[in-house]
PDB file of C-alpha atoms in Angstrom:
ATOM      1  CA  UNK H   1     -20.960   4.950  -8.551  1.00 55.00           C
ATOM      2  CA  UNK H   2     -23.590   5.896  -6.008  1.00 60.00           C
ATOM      3  CA  UNK H   3     -21.743   7.397  -3.043  1.00 59.00           C
ATOM      4  CA  UNK H   4     -24.527   7.534  -0.493  1.00 60.00           C
ATOM      5  CA  UNK H   5     -28.254   7.980  -0.127  1.00 63.00           C
ATOM      6  CA  UNK H   6     -30.834   6.750  -2.585  1.00 67.00           C
ATOM      7  CA  UNK H   7     -31.572   7.177  -6.266  1.00 75.00           C
ATOM      8  CA  UNK H   8     -34.889   6.424  -7.961  1.00 76.00           C
ATOM      9  CA  UNK H   9     -35.019   5.194 -11.538  1.00 80.00           C
ATOM     10  CA  UNK H  10     -38.158   4.581 -13.593  1.00 84.00           C
ATOM     11  CA  UNK H  11     -38.026   1.681 -16.012  1.00 84.00           C
ATOM     12  CA  UNK H  12     -40.699   1.357 -18.671  1.00 84.00           C
ATOM     13  CA  UNK H  13     -41.562  -1.451 -21.058  1.00 85.00           C
ATOM     14  CA  UNK H  14     -44.537  -0.756 -23.301  1.00 84.00           C
ATOM     15  CA  UNK H  15     -47.400   0.615 -21.186  1.00 88.00           C
ATOM     16  CA  UNK H  16     -45.931  -0.702 -17.921  1.00 88.00           C
ATOM     17  CA  UNK H  17     -43.457   1.109 -15.769  1.00 86.00           C
ATOM     18  CA  UNK H  18     -41.872   0.547 -12.405  1.00 88.00           C
ATOM     19  CA  UNK H  19     -39.884   2.709 -10.044  1.00 86.00           C
ATOM     20  CA  UNK H  20     -36.692   1.145  -8.773  1.00 83.00           C
ATOM     21  CA  UNK H  21     -34.883   2.570  -5.788  1.00 78.00           C
ATOM     22  CA  UNK H  22     -31.149   2.018  -5.552  1.00 78.00           C
ATOM     23  CA  UNK H  23     -29.185   2.846  -2.469  1.00 78.00           C
ATOM     24  CA  UNK H  24     -25.620   2.849  -1.296  1.00 83.00           C
ATOM     25  CA  UNK H  25     -25.204   1.915   2.336  1.00 89.00           C
ATOM     26  CA  UNK H  26     -23.192   4.098   4.620  1.00 91.00           C
ATOM     27  CA  UNK H  27     -20.702   2.807   7.149  1.00 95.00           C
ATOM     28  CA  UNK H  28     -19.925   4.081  10.608  1.00 96.00           C
ATOM     29  CA  UNK H  29     -18.016   2.958  13.646  1.00 97.00           C
ATOM     30  CA  UNK H  30     -20.289   1.960  16.524  1.00 97.00           C
ATOM     31  CA  UNK H  31     -20.467   0.589  20.039  1.00 95.00           C
ATOM     32  CA  UNK H  32     -23.147  -1.804  21.284  1.00 93.00           C
ATOM     33  CA  UNK H  33     -25.878   0.160  23.082  1.00 93.00           C
ATOM     34  CA  UNK H  34     -27.863  -2.860  24.305  1.00 92.00           C
ATOM     35  CA  UNK H  35     -27.100  -6.572  24.383  1.00 91.00           C
ATOM     36  CA  UNK H  36     -29.171  -9.744  24.749  1.00 91.00           C
ATOM     37  CA  UNK H  37     -28.682 -12.267  27.557  1.00 92.00           C
ATOM     38  CA  UNK H  38     -25.846 -13.931  25.586  1.00 91.00           C
ATOM     39  CA  UNK H  39     -23.986 -10.647  25.135  1.00 87.00           C
ATOM     40  CA  UNK H  40     -24.867 -10.210  21.460  1.00 86.00           C
ATOM     41  CA  UNK H  41     -25.443  -6.557  20.472  1.00 89.00           C
ATOM     42  CA  UNK H  42     -29.076  -5.635  19.794  1.00 87.00           C
ATOM     43  CA  UNK H  43     -28.750  -1.893  19.156  1.00 90.00           C
ATOM     44  CA  UNK H  44     -25.836   0.376  18.328  1.00 93.00           C
ATOM     45  CA  UNK H  45     -24.564   3.882  19.091  1.00 94.00           C
ATOM     46  CA  UNK H  46     -22.515   5.512  16.340  1.00 94.00           C
ATOM     47  CA  UNK H  47     -19.053   6.717  17.392  1.00 96.00           C
ATOM     48  CA  UNK H  48     -16.370   8.532  15.445  1.00 96.00           C
ATOM     49  CA  UNK H  49     -13.563   8.667  17.988  1.00 95.00           C
ATOM     50  CA  UNK H  50     -12.213   7.367  21.277  1.00 95.00           C
ATOM     51  CA  UNK H  51     -13.377   9.319  24.331  1.00 93.00           C
ATOM     52  CA  UNK H  52     -11.007  11.692  26.126  1.00 93.00           C
ATOM     53  CA  UNK H  53     -11.852  10.200  29.538  1.00 92.00           C
ATOM     54  CA  UNK H  54     -12.983   6.752  30.705  1.00 91.00           C
ATOM     55  CA  UNK H  55     -15.917   6.026  33.055  1.00 90.00           C
ATOM     56  CA  UNK H  56     -13.799   6.900  36.113  1.00 93.00           C
ATOM     57  CA  UNK H  57     -12.653  10.254  34.725  1.00 93.00           C
ATOM     58  CA  UNK H  58      -9.131   9.050  33.920  1.00 92.00           C
ATOM     59  CA  UNK H  59      -7.509   9.659  30.527  1.00 92.00           C
ATOM     60  CA  UNK H  60      -8.662   7.067  27.984  1.00 93.00           C
ATOM     61  CA  UNK H  61      -5.841   5.306  26.140  1.00 94.00           C
ATOM     62  CA  UNK H  62      -4.838   2.001  24.593  1.00 95.00           C
ATOM     63  CA  UNK H  63      -1.531   0.102  24.802  1.00 94.00           C
ATOM     64  CA  UNK H  64       1.154   0.160  22.103  1.00 94.00           C
ATOM     65  CA  UNK H  65       1.507  -3.324  20.584  1.00 90.00           C
ATOM     66  CA  UNK H  66      -1.907  -4.606  21.680  1.00 91.00           C
ATOM     67  CA  UNK H  67      -4.730  -5.422  19.265  1.00 93.00           C
ATOM     68  CA  UNK H  68      -7.768  -3.133  19.416  1.00 95.00           C
ATOM     69  CA  UNK H  69     -11.123  -4.258  17.990  1.00 96.00           C
ATOM     70  CA  UNK H  70     -13.541  -1.611  16.736  1.00 97.00           C
ATOM     71  CA  UNK H  71     -17.038  -2.344  15.407  1.00 96.00           C
ATOM     72  CA  UNK H  72     -17.993  -1.087  11.957  1.00 97.00           C
ATOM     73  CA  UNK H  73     -21.640  -1.225  10.894  1.00 96.00           C
ATOM     74  CA  UNK H  74     -23.244  -0.893   7.450  1.00 94.00           C
ATOM     75  CA  UNK H  75     -26.484   1.079   7.508  1.00 93.00           C
ATOM     76  CA  UNK H  76     -29.389   1.117   5.065  1.00 89.00           C
ATOM     77  CA  UNK H  77     -30.207   4.805   4.322  1.00 87.00           C
ATOM     78  CA  UNK H  78     -33.852   3.963   3.579  1.00 85.00           C
ATOM     79  CA  UNK H  79     -34.636   2.209   6.879  1.00 87.00           C
ATOM     80  CA  UNK H  80     -31.812   3.689   8.991  1.00 87.00           C
ATOM     81  CA  UNK H  81     -31.305   0.144  10.247  1.00 90.00           C
ATOM     82  CA  UNK H  82     -28.485  -2.333   9.919  1.00 92.00           C
ATOM     83  CA  UNK H  83     -27.942  -3.404   6.325  1.00 91.00           C
ATOM     84  CA  UNK H  84     -27.938  -7.131   7.048  1.00 91.00           C
ATOM     85  CA  UNK H  85     -27.901  -7.985   3.334  1.00 89.00           C
ATOM     86  CA  UNK H  86     -24.833  -5.807   2.635  1.00 87.00           C
ATOM     87  CA  UNK H  87     -21.842  -7.798   1.532  1.00 86.00           C
ATOM     88  CA  UNK H  88     -18.932  -5.690   0.320  1.00 90.00           C
ATOM     89  CA  UNK H  89     -15.250  -5.546   1.137  1.00 92.00           C
ATOM     90  CA  UNK H  90     -13.876  -2.783   3.343  1.00 94.00           C
ATOM     91  CA  UNK H  91     -10.232  -2.018   4.036  1.00 96.00           C
ATOM     92  CA  UNK H  92      -8.212   0.523   5.995  1.00 96.00           C
ATOM     93  CA  UNK H  93      -7.351   3.212   3.452  1.00 96.00           C
ATOM     94  CA  UNK H  94      -5.635   5.743   5.722  1.00 96.00           C
ATOM     95  CA  UNK H  95      -3.800   5.407   9.026  1.00 97.00           C
ATOM     96  CA  UNK H  96      -1.406   7.416  11.137  1.00 97.00           C
ATOM     97  CA  UNK H  97       2.216   6.187  10.886  1.00 97.00           C
ATOM     98  CA  UNK H  98       2.825   2.991  12.846  1.00 96.00           C
ATOM     99  CA  UNK H  99      -0.817   1.880  12.805  1.00 97.00           C
ATOM    100  CA  UNK H 100      -1.673  -1.336  10.973  1.00 96.00           C
ATOM    101  CA  UNK H 101      -4.858  -3.310  10.792  1.00 95.00           C
ATOM    102  CA  UNK H 102      -7.353  -5.426   8.925  1.00 95.00           C
ATOM    103  CA  UNK H 103     -11.114  -5.559   8.513  1.00 96.00           C
ATOM    104  CA  UNK H 104     -13.263  -8.689   8.745  1.00 94.00           C
ATOM    105  CA  UNK H 105     -16.035  -9.286   6.198  1.00 93.00           C
ATOM    106  CA  UNK H 106     -19.479  -7.936   7.096  1.00 93.00           C
ATOM    107  CA  UNK H 107     -21.712 -10.432   8.907  1.00 91.00           C
ATOM    108  CA  UNK H 108     -25.324  -9.334   9.427  1.00 90.00           C
ATOM    109  CA  UNK H 109     -24.229  -5.731   8.825  1.00 93.00           C
ATOM    110  CA  UNK H 110     -21.325  -5.773  11.309  1.00 94.00           C
ATOM    111  CA  UNK H 111     -17.577  -5.978  10.661  1.00 95.00           C
ATOM    112  CA  UNK H 112     -14.612  -5.864  13.047  1.00 96.00           C
ATOM    113  CA  UNK H 113     -11.728  -3.474  12.411  1.00 97.00           C
ATOM    114  CA  UNK H 114      -8.658  -4.784  14.267  1.00 97.00           C
ATOM    115  CA  UNK H 115      -5.862  -2.252  14.632  1.00 97.00           C
ATOM    116  CA  UNK H 116      -2.483  -2.240  16.333  1.00 95.00           C
ATOM    117  CA  UNK H 117      -0.048   0.620  16.921  1.00 96.00           C
ATOM    118  CA  UNK H 118       3.721   0.260  17.046  1.00 94.00           C
ATOM    119  CA  UNK H 119       4.037   3.982  17.755  1.00 95.00           C
ATOM    120  CA  UNK H 120       3.091   5.792  20.966  1.00 96.00           C
ATOM    121  CA  UNK H 121       0.461   8.484  20.475  1.00 97.00           C
ATOM    122  CA  UNK H 122       0.317   9.983  23.941  1.00 92.00           C
ATOM    123  CA  UNK H 123       0.050  13.694  23.029  1.00 92.00           C
ATOM    124  CA  UNK H 124      -1.049  13.929  19.412  1.00 95.00           C
ATOM    125  CA  UNK H 125      -3.825  11.417  18.631  1.00 96.00           C
ATOM    126  CA  UNK H 126      -3.749   8.917  15.784  1.00 97.00           C
ATOM    127  CA  UNK H 127      -6.564   8.320  13.290  1.00 97.00           C
ATOM    128  CA  UNK H 128      -7.706   5.799  10.691  1.00 98.00           C
ATOM    129  CA  UNK H 129     -10.120   5.727   7.766  1.00 97.00           C
ATOM    130  CA  UNK H 130     -11.800   2.600   6.403  1.00 97.00           C
ATOM    131  CA  UNK H 131     -13.579   2.528   3.055  1.00 95.00           C
ATOM    132  CA  UNK H 132     -15.247   0.211   0.593  1.00 93.00           C
ATOM    133  CA  UNK H 133     -12.729  -1.415  -1.726  1.00 92.00           C
ATOM    134  CA  UNK H 134     -15.045  -0.892  -4.722  1.00 89.00           C
ATOM    135  CA  UNK H 135     -16.417   2.544  -3.803  1.00 88.00           C
ATOM    136  CA  UNK H 136     -14.056   4.747  -1.741  1.00 89.00           C
ATOM    137  CA  UNK H 137     -16.879   7.284  -1.260  1.00 88.00           C
ATOM    138  CA  UNK H 138     -18.357   4.823   1.271  1.00 92.00           C
ATOM    139  CA  UNK H 139     -15.938   5.554   4.099  1.00 94.00           C
ATOM    140  CA  UNK H 140     -15.761   6.083   7.849  1.00 96.00           C
ATOM    141  CA  UNK H 141     -13.072   7.917   9.847  1.00 97.00           C
ATOM    142  CA  UNK H 142     -12.098   7.165  13.457  1.00 98.00           C
ATOM    143  CA  UNK H 143     -10.064   9.691  15.441  1.00 97.00           C
ATOM    144  CA  UNK H 144      -8.626  10.523  18.857  1.00 96.00           C
ATOM    145  CA  UNK H 145      -6.719   7.250  19.247  1.00 96.00           C
ATOM    146  CA  UNK H 146      -4.162   7.474  22.061  1.00 96.00           C
ATOM    147  CA  UNK H 147      -1.590   4.700  22.502  1.00 96.00           C
ATOM    148  CA  UNK H 148       0.725   4.611  25.522  1.00 95.00           C
ATOM    149  CA  UNK H 149       3.714   2.325  26.039  1.00 93.00           C
ATOM    150  CA  UNK H 150       2.649  -0.515  28.356  1.00 90.00           C
ATOM    151  CA  UNK H 151       4.159  -0.520  31.856  1.00 86.00           C
ATOM    152  CA  UNK H 152       5.668  -3.955  31.119  1.00 80.00           C
ATOM    153  CA  UNK H 153       7.201  -4.749  27.714  1.00 73.00           C
ATOM    154  CA  UNK H 154       5.207  -7.063  25.462  1.00 69.00           C
ATOM    155  CA  UNK H 155       7.157 -10.318  24.882  1.00 66.00           C
ATOM    156  CA  UNK H 156       8.342 -11.009  21.360  1.00 64.00           C
ATOM    157  CA  UNK H 157      10.428 -14.158  21.955  1.00 65.00           C
ATOM    158  CA  UNK H 158       9.689 -16.783  24.578  1.00 68.00           C
ATOM    159  CA  UNK H 159      11.948 -19.625  25.739  1.00 71.00           C
ATOM    160  CA  UNK H 160      10.055 -22.928  25.675  1.00 73.00           C
ATOM    161  CA  UNK H 161      10.928 -25.805  28.015  1.00 74.00           C
ATOM    162  CA  UNK H 162       9.686 -29.381  28.238  1.00 76.00           C
ATOM    163  CA  UNK H 163       8.374 -30.942  31.478  1.00 80.00           C
ATOM    164  CA  UNK H 164      11.934 -31.804  32.554  1.00 80.00           C
ATOM    165  CA  UNK H 165      13.139 -28.216  32.112  1.00 78.00           C
ATOM    166  CA  UNK H 166      15.107 -28.858  28.923  1.00 77.00           C
ATOM    167  CA  UNK H 167      15.058 -25.900  26.555  1.00 74.00           C
ATOM    168  CA  UNK H 168      13.192 -26.584  23.306  1.00 72.00           C
ATOM    169  CA  UNK H 169      14.305 -23.349  21.685  1.00 64.00           C
ATOM    170  CA  UNK H 170      12.617 -20.009  21.113  1.00 59.00           C
ATOM    171  CA  UNK H 171       9.040 -19.486  20.071  1.00 56.00           C
ATOM    172  CA  UNK H 172       8.499 -16.409  17.946  1.00 55.00           C
ATOM    173  CA  UNK H 173       5.295 -14.624  18.977  1.00 55.00           C
ATOM    174  CA  UNK H 174       3.951 -12.516  16.108  1.00 59.00           C
ATOM    175  CA  UNK H 175       3.069  -9.021  17.276  1.00 56.00           C
ATOM    176  CA  UNK H 176       0.165  -8.645  14.859  1.00 53.00           C
TER     177      UNK H 176
END
């Protein structure tokens, strides 16, 4: 299995030969650097962790129980551009306790990693690793995840009423 980079192979038949270049893409977490008028990302900045501070200088954190979407991009090592033809499955292979998540399929070289923490990580940060299902050497870590308990509890059960105020029972809201 090719882990990363490129590998050239020469194939010969009779007097003819050809050089074939094989490559394994690499994956990295990223944030949109520029967007078009519709808000679609045009260029990306690689990131490997959450920042310590936000734009205002306050501590950067996320809420326990809330979904967090992170972008994952597949890169072509030959062009150093998005690997828009890449189509392989990626899954979360490591996560701090209490963190769960899933990864969408790649679309035009971009996938979404959706994570959720049931555990507060206010002092010691959490981390995750995503990797190719078929080739675990193609992997990307993401660190420095801080999750604080929200100031108001997240509802799990909700009473539902009809227009006349008659209770219809409870509606179970899945947390994930």
